[in-house]
mmCIF file of C-alpha atoms and ligand atoms in Angstrom:
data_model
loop_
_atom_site.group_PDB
_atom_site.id
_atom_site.type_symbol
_atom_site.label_atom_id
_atom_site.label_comp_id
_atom_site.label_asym_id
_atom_site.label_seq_id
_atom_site.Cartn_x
_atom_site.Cartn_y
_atom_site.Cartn_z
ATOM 1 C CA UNK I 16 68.848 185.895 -52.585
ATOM 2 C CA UNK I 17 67.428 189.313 -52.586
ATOM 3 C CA UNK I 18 68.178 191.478 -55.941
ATOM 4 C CA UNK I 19 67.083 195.036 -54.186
ATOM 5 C CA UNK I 20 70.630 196.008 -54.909
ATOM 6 C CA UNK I 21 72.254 197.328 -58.047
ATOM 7 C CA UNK I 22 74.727 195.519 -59.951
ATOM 8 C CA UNK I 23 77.341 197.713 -61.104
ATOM 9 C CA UNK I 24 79.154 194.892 -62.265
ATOM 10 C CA UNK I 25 77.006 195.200 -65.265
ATOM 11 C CA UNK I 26 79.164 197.562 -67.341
ATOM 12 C CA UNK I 27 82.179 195.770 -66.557
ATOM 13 C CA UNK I 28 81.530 192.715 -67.904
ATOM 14 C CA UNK I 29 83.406 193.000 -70.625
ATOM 15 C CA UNK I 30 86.232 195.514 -72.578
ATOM 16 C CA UNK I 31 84.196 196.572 -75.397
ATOM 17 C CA UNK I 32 81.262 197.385 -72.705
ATOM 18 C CA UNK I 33 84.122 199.172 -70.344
ATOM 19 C CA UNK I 34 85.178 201.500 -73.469
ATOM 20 C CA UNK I 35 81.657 202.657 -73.998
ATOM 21 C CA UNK I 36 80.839 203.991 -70.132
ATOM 22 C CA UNK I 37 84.382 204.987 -69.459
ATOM 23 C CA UNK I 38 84.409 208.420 -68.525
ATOM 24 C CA UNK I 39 87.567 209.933 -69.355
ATOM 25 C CA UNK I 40 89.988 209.419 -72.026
ATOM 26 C CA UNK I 41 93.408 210.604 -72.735
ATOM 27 C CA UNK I 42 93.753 212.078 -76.308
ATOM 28 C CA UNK I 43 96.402 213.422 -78.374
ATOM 29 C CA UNK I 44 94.896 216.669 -78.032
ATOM 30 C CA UNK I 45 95.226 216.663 -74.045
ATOM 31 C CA UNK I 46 99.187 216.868 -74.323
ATOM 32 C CA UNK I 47 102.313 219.369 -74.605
ATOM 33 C CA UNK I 48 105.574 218.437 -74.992
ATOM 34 C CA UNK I 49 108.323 219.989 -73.073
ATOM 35 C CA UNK I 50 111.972 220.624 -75.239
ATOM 36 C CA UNK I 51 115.161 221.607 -74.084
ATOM 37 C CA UNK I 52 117.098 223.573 -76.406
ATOM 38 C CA UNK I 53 121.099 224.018 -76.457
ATOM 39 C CA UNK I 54 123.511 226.437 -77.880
ATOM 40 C CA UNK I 55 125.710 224.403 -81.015
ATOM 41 C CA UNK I 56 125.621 221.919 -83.634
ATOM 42 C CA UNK I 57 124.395 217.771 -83.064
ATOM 43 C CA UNK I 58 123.961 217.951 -79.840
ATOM 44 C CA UNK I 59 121.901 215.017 -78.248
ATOM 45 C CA UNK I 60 122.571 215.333 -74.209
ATOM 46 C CA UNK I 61 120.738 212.608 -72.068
ATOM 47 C CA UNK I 62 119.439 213.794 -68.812
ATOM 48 C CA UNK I 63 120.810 211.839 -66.134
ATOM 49 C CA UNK I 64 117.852 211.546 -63.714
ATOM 50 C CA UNK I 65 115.232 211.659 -66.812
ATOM 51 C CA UNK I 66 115.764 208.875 -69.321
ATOM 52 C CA UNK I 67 114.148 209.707 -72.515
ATOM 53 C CA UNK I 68 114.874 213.045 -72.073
ATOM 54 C CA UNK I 69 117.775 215.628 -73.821
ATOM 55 C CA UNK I 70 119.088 218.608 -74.204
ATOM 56 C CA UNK I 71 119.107 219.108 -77.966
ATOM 57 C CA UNK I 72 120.855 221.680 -80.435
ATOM 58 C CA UNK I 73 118.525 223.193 -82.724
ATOM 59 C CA UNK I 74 119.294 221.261 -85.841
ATOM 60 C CA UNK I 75 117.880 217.993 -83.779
ATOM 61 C CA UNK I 76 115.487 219.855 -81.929
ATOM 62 C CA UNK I 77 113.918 220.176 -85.596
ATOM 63 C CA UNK I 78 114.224 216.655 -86.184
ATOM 64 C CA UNK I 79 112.531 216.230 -82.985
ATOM 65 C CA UNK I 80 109.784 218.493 -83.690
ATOM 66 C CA UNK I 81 109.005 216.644 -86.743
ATOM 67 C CA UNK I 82 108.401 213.427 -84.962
ATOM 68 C CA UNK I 83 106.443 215.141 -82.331
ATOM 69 C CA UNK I 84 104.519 216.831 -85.298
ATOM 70 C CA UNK I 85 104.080 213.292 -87.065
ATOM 71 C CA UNK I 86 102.571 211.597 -84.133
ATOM 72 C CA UNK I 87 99.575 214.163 -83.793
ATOM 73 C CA UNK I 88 100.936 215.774 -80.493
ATOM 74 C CA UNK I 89 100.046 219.732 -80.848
ATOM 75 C CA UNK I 90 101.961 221.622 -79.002
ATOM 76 C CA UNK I 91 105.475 221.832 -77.586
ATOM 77 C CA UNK I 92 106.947 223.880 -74.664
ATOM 78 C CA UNK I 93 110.661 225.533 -75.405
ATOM 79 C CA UNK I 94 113.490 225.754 -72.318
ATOM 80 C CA UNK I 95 116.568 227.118 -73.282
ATOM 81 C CA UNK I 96 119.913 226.687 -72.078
ATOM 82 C CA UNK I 97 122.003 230.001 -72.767
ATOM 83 C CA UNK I 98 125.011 230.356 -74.134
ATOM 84 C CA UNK I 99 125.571 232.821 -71.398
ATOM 85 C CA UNK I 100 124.463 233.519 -68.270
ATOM 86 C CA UNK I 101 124.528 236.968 -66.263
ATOM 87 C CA UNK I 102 122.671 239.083 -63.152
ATOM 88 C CA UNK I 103 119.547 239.910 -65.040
ATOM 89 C CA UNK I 104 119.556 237.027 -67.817
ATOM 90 C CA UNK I 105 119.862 239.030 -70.536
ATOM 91 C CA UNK I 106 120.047 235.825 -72.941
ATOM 92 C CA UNK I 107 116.340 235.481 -72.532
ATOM 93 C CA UNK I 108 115.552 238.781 -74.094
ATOM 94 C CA UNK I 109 118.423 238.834 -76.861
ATOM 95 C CA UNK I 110 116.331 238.350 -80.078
ATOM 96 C CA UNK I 111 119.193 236.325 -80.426
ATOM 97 C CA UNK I 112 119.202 234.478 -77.830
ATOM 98 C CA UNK I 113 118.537 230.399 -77.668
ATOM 99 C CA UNK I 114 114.883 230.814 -77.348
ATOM 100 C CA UNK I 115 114.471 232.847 -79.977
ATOM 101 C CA UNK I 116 116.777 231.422 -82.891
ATOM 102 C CA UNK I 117 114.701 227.965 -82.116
ATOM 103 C CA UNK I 118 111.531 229.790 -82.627
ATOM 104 C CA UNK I 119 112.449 230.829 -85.531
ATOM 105 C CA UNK I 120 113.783 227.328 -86.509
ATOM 106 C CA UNK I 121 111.062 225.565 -86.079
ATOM 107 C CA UNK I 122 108.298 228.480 -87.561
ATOM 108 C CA UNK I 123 110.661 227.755 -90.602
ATOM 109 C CA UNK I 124 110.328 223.979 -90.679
ATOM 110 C CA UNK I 125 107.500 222.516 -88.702
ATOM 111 C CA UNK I 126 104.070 223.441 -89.853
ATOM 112 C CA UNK I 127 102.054 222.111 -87.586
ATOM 113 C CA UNK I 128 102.807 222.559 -83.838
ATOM 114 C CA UNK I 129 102.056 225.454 -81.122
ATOM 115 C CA UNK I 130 105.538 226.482 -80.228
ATOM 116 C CA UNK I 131 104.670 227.580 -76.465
ATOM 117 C CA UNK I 132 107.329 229.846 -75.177
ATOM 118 C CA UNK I 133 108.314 229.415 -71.137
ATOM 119 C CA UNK I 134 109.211 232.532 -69.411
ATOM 120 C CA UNK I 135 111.339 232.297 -66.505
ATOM 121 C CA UNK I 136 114.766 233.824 -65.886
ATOM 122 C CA UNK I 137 115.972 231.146 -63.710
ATOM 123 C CA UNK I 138 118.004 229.144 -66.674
ATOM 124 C CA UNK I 139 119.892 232.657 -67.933
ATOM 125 C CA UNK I 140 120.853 234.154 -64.474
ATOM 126 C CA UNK I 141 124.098 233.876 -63.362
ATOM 127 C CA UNK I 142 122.352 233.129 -59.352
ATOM 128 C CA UNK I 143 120.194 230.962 -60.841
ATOM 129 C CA UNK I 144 116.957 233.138 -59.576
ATOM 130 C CA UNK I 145 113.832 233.642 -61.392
ATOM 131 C CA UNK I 146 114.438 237.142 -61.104
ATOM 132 C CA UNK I 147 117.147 239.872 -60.370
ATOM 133 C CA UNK I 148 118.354 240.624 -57.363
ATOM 134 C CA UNK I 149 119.277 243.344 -54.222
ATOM 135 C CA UNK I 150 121.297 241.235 -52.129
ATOM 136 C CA UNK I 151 119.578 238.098 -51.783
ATOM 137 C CA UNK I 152 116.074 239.620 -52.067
ATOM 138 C CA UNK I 153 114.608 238.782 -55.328
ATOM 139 C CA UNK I 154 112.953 242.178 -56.796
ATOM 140 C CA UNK I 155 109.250 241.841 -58.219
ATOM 141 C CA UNK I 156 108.766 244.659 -60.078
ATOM 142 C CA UNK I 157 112.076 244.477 -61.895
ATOM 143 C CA UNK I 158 112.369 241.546 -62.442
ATOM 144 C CA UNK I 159 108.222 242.048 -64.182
ATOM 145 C CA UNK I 160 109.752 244.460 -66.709
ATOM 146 C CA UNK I 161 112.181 241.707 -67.797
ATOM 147 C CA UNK I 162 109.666 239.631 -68.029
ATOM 148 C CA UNK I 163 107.761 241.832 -70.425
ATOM 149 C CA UNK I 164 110.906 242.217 -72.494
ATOM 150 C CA UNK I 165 111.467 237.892 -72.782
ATOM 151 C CA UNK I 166 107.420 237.971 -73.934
ATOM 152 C CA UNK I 167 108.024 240.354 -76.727
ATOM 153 C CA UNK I 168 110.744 238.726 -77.616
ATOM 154 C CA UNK I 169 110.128 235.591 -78.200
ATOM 155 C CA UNK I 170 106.383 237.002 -79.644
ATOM 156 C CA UNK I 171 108.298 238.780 -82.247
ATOM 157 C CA UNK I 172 110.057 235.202 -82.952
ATOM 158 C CA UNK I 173 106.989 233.486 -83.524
ATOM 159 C CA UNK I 174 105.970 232.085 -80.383
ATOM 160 C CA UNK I 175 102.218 230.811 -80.733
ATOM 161 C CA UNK I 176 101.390 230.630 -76.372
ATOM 162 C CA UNK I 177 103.528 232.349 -74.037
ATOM 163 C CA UNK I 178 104.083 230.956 -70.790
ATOM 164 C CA UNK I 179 105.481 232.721 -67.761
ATOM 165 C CA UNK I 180 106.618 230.709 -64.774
ATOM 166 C CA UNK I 181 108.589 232.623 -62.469
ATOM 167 C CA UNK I 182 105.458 233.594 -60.132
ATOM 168 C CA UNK I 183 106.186 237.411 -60.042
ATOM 169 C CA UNK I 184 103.277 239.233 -59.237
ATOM 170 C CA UNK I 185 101.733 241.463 -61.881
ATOM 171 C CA UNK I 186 103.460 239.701 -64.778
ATOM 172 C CA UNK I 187 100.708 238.473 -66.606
ATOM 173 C CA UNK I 188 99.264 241.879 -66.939
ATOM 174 C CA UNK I 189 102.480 243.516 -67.699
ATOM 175 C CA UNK I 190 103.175 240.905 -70.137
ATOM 176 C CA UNK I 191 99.605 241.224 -71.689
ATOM 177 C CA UNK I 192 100.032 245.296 -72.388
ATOM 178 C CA UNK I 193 103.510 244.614 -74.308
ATOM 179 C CA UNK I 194 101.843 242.568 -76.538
ATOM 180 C CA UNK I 195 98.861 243.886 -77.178
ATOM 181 C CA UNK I 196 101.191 247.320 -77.477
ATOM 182 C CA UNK I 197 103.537 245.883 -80.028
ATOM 183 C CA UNK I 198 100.292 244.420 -82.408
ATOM 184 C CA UNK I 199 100.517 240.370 -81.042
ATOM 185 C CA UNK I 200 96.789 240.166 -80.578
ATOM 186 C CA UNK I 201 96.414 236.624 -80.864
ATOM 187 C CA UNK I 202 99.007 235.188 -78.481
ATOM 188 C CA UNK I 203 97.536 233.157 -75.874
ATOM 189 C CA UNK I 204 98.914 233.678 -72.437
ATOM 190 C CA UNK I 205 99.362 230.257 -70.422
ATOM 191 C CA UNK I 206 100.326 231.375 -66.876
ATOM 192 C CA UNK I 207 101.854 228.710 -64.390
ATOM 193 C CA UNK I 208 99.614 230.654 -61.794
ATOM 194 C CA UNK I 209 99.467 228.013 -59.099
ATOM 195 C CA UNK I 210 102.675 227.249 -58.980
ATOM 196 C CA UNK I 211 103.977 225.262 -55.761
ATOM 197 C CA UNK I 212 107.734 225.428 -54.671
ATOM 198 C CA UNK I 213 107.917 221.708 -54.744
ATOM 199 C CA UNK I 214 111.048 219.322 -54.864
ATOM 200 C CA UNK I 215 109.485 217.368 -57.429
ATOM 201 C CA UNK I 216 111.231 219.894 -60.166
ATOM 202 C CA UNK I 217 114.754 218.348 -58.702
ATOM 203 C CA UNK I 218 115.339 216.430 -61.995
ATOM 204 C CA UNK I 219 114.653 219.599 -64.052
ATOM 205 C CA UNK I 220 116.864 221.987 -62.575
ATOM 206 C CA UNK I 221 119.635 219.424 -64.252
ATOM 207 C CA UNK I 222 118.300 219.714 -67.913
ATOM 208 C CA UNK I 223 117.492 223.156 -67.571
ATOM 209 C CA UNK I 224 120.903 224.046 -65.770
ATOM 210 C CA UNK I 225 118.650 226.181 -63.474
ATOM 211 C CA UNK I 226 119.317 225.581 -59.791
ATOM 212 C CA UNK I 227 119.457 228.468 -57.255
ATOM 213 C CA UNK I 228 123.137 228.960 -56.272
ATOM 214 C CA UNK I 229 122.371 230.070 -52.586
ATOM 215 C CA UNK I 230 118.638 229.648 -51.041
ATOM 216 C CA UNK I 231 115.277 228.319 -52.736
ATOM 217 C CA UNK I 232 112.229 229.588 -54.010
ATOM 218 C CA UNK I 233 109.828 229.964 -51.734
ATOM 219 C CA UNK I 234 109.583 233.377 -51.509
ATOM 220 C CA UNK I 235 107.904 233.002 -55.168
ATOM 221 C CA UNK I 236 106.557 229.548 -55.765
ATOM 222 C CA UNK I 237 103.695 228.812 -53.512
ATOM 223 C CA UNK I 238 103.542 226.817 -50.048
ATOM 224 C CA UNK I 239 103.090 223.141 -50.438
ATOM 225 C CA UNK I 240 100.485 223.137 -47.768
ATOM 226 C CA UNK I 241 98.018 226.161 -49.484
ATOM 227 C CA UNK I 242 95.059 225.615 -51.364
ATOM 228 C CA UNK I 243 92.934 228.615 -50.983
ATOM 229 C CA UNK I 244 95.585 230.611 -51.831
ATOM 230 C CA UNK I 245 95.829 228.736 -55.763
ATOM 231 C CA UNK I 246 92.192 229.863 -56.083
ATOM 232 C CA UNK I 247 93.052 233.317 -55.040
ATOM 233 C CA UNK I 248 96.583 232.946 -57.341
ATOM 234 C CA UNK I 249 94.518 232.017 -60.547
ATOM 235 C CA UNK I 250 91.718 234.024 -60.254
ATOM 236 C CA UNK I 251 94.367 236.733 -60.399
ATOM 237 C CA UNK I 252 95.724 235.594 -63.209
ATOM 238 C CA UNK I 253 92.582 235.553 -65.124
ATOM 239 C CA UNK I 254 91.810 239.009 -64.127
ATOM 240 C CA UNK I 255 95.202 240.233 -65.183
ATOM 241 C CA UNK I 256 94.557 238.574 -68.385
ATOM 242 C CA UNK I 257 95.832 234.996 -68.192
ATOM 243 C CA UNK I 258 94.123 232.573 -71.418
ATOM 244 C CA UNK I 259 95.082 229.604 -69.814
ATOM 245 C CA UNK I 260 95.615 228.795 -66.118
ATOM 246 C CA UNK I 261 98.316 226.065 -65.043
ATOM 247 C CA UNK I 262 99.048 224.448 -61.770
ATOM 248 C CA UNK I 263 102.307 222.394 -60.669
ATOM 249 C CA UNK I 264 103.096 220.187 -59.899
ATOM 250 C CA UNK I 265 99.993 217.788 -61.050
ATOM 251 C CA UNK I 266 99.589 214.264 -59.784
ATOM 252 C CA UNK I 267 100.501 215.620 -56.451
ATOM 253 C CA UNK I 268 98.376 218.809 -56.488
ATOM 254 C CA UNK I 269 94.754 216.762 -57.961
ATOM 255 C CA UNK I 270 92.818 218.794 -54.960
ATOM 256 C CA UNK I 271 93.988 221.901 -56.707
ATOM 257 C CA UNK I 272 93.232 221.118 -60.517
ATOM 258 C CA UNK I 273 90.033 220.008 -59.008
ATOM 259 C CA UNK I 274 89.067 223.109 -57.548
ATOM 260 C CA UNK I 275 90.604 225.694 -60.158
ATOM 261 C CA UNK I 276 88.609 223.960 -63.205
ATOM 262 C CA UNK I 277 85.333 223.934 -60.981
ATOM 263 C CA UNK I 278 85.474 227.423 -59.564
ATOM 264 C CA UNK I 279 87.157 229.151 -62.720
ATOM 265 C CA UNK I 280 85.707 226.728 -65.941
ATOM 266 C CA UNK I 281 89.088 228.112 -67.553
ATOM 267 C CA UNK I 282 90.997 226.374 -70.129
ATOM 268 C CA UNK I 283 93.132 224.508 -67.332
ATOM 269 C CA UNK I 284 96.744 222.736 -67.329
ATOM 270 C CA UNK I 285 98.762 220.433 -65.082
ATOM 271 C CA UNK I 286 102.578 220.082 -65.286
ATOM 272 C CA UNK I 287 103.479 216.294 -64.447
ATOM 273 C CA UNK I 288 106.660 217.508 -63.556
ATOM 274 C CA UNK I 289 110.472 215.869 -64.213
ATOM 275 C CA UNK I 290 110.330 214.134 -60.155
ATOM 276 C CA UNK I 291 106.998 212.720 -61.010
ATOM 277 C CA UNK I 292 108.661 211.665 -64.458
ATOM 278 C CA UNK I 293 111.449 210.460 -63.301
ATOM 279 C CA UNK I 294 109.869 208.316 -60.284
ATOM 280 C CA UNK I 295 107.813 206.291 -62.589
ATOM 281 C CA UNK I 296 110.782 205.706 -64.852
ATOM 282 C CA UNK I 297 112.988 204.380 -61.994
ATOM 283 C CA UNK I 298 110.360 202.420 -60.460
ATOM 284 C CA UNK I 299 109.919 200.710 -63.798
ATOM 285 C CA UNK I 300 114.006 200.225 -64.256
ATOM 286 C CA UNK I 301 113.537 198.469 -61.163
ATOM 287 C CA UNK I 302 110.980 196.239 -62.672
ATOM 288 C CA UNK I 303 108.554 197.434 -59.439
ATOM 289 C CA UNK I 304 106.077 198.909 -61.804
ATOM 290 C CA UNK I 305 104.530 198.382 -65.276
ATOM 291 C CA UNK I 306 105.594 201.867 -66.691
ATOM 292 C CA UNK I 307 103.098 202.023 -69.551
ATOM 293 C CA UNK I 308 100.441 201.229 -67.174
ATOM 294 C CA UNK I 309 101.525 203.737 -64.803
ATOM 295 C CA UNK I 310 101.978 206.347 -67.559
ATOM 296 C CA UNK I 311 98.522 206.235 -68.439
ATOM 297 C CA UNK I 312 96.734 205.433 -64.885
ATOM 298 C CA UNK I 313 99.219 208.839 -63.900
ATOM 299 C CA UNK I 314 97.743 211.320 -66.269
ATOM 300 C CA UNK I 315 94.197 210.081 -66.672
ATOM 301 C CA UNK I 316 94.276 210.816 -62.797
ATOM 302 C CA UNK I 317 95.396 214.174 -63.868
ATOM 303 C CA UNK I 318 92.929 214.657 -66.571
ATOM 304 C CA UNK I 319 89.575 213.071 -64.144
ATOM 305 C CA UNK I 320 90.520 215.720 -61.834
ATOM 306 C CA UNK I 321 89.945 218.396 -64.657
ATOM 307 C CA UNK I 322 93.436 218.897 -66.639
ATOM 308 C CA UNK I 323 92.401 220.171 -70.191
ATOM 309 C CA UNK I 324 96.102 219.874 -71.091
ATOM 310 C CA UNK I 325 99.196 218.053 -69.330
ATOM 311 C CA UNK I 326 102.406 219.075 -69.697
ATOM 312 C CA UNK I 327 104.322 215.376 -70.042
ATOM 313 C CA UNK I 328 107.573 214.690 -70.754
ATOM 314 C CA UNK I 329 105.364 210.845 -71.185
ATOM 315 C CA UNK I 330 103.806 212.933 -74.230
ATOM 316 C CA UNK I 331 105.477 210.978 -77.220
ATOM 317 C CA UNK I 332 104.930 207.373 -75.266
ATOM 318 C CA UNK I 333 101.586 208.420 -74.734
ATOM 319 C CA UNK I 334 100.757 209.467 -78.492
ATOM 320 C CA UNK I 335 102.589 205.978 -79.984
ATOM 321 C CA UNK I 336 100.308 204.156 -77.268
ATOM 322 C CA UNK I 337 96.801 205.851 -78.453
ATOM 323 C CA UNK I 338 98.205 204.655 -81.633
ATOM 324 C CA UNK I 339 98.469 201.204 -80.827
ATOM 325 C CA UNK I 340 94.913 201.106 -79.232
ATOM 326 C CA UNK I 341 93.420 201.516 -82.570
HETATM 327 C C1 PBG Y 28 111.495 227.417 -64.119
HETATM 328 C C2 PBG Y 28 110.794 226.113 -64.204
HETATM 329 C C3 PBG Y 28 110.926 224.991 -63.386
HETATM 330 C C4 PBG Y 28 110.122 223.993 -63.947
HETATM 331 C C5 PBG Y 28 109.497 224.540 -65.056
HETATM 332 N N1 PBG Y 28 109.902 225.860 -65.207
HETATM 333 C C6 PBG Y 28 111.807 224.736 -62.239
HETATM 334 C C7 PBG Y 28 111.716 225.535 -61.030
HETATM 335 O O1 PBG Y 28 110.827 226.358 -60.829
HETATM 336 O O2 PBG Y 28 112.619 225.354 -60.220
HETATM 337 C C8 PBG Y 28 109.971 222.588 -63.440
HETATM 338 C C9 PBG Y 28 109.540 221.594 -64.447
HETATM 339 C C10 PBG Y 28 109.816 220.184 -64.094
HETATM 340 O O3 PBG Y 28 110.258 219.874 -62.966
HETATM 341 O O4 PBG Y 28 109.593 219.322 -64.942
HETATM 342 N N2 PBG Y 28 111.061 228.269 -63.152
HETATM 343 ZN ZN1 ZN Y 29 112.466 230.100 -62.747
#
């Protein structure tokens, strides 16, 4: 038999061999956390469509936070649920709103973890829009100056990243000037900037309490079908300002992480969003799929394709199962 061919099953021959050439890992480092916080007092709510996952008052949301600070995960990413919603969401910019008291809370009790701040109006609007309105028209530039006011806000709180998602145009510069403005320097800005109008969020708009009342939100989120559009979304973003560029969903949207890590070499996230989530979960209730497996084939996909971070709701599975590898 000839041997003029190479034998790549060489470095597969064994684990031990496997570890040592494999060429991407998943580390603690890689992941963010995403929290849902609640107006009141012991408040635990499960999530329906996303086992594993609850709305939380802040007194467990610290407890929470500890445990997410104990397993070496560094950062987690706030949602609030208002106590009160209204046309222009004026929760989200109350320095005493949700957001901002858990801030606080956790600057006060967790040492250790990058609170990242999302920005999106969607969750405190009465219409359930990531902005306000005329009619049914969702207004840009208006709704941008709210957006400014939510980033101060929750800057002056003690947000460590702040992370608008509502795919305004012009936010992330307007957002940039307030801060720099107001003396918060060193605040990272982590824009969703290729942000797809996808029904994979389905599950989220039920733990966020965030669904549009009438319509949807494409005249905001990106189409599904563009990708040279992302490119021209992020680069935007970076010119404007933007620290870190994120695009969402992830597993379905590799193409794009691909191509916005190549062409921009920015610090780059993927959101593996609640419908990816919460497929893998039911899949695995079914017994059709080993979730653990799944879980970490999902987001090393995510992070081969060029993810520097990914947003995971997997994150604290993830962390106890990098543990156990040791
Ligand atoms: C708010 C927001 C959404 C998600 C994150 N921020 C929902 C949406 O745009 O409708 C989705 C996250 C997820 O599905 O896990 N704009
Ligand atoms: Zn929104």
């Amino acid at each position: 038999m000839t041997t003029e061919f190479r034998r790549f099953r060489k470095l597969r021959y064994n684990s031990k061999i496997r570890d040592m050439v494999r060429e991407t890992v998943l580390t603690k480092n890689d992941l963010i956390y995403p929290l849902f916080v609640t107006h009141g007092e012991n408040i635990k709510k499960p999530i329906s469509s996303m086992p594993a996952v609850f709305q939380m008052s802040i007194d467990v949301l610290i407890e929470e936070c500890k445990e997410v600070e104990s397993l070496g995960i560094p950062a987690v990413i706030l949602f609030g649920i208002p106590g009160h919603k209204d046309e222009t969401g004026s929760e989200a910019y109350d320095d005493n709103g949700i957001i901002q008291q858990a801030i606080r809370a956790i600057k006060k009790n967790v040492k250790n973890l990058v609170i990242i701040a999302d920005v999106c109006l969607c969750e405190y609007t009465s219409h359930g829009h990531c902005g306000v309105l005329d009619g049914e028209e969702i207004l840009n530039d208006e709704s941008v100056e709210i957006y400014a006011k939510i980033s101060l806000s929750v800057a002056k709180a003690g947000a460590d990243i702040i992370a608008p998602s509502d795919m305004m145009d012009g936010r992330v510069v307007a957002i940039k000037e307030i801060l720099e403005a107001n003396g918060f320097l060193n605040i990272p800005i982590m824009s969703y900037s290729a942000k797809y109008a996808s029904a994979y969020y389905g599950p989220f708009r039920e733990a966020a309490e965030g669904a549009p009342k009438f319509g949807d939100r494409k005249s905001h989120q990106m189409d599904i079908g563009n990708s040279n559009e992302a490119l021209r979304e992020v680069t935007e973003d970076v010119f404007e300002g933007a620290d870190i560029v994120m695009v969402k969903p992830a597993g379905p949207y590799l193409d794009i992480i691909y191509r916005v890590k190549q062409e921009l070499g920015l610090p780059t996230a993927a959101y593996q969003v609640s419908g990816e989530y919460s497929m893998i979960k039911a899949a695995a209730k079914m017994g059709w799929l080993d979730e653990e497996k799944i879980m970490i084939e999902s987001l090393t996909g995510i992070k081969r394709a060029g993810a520097d971070l990914i947003l995971t709701y997997f994150a604290k599975d993830v962390a106890k199962y990098l543990d156990k590898q040791k």
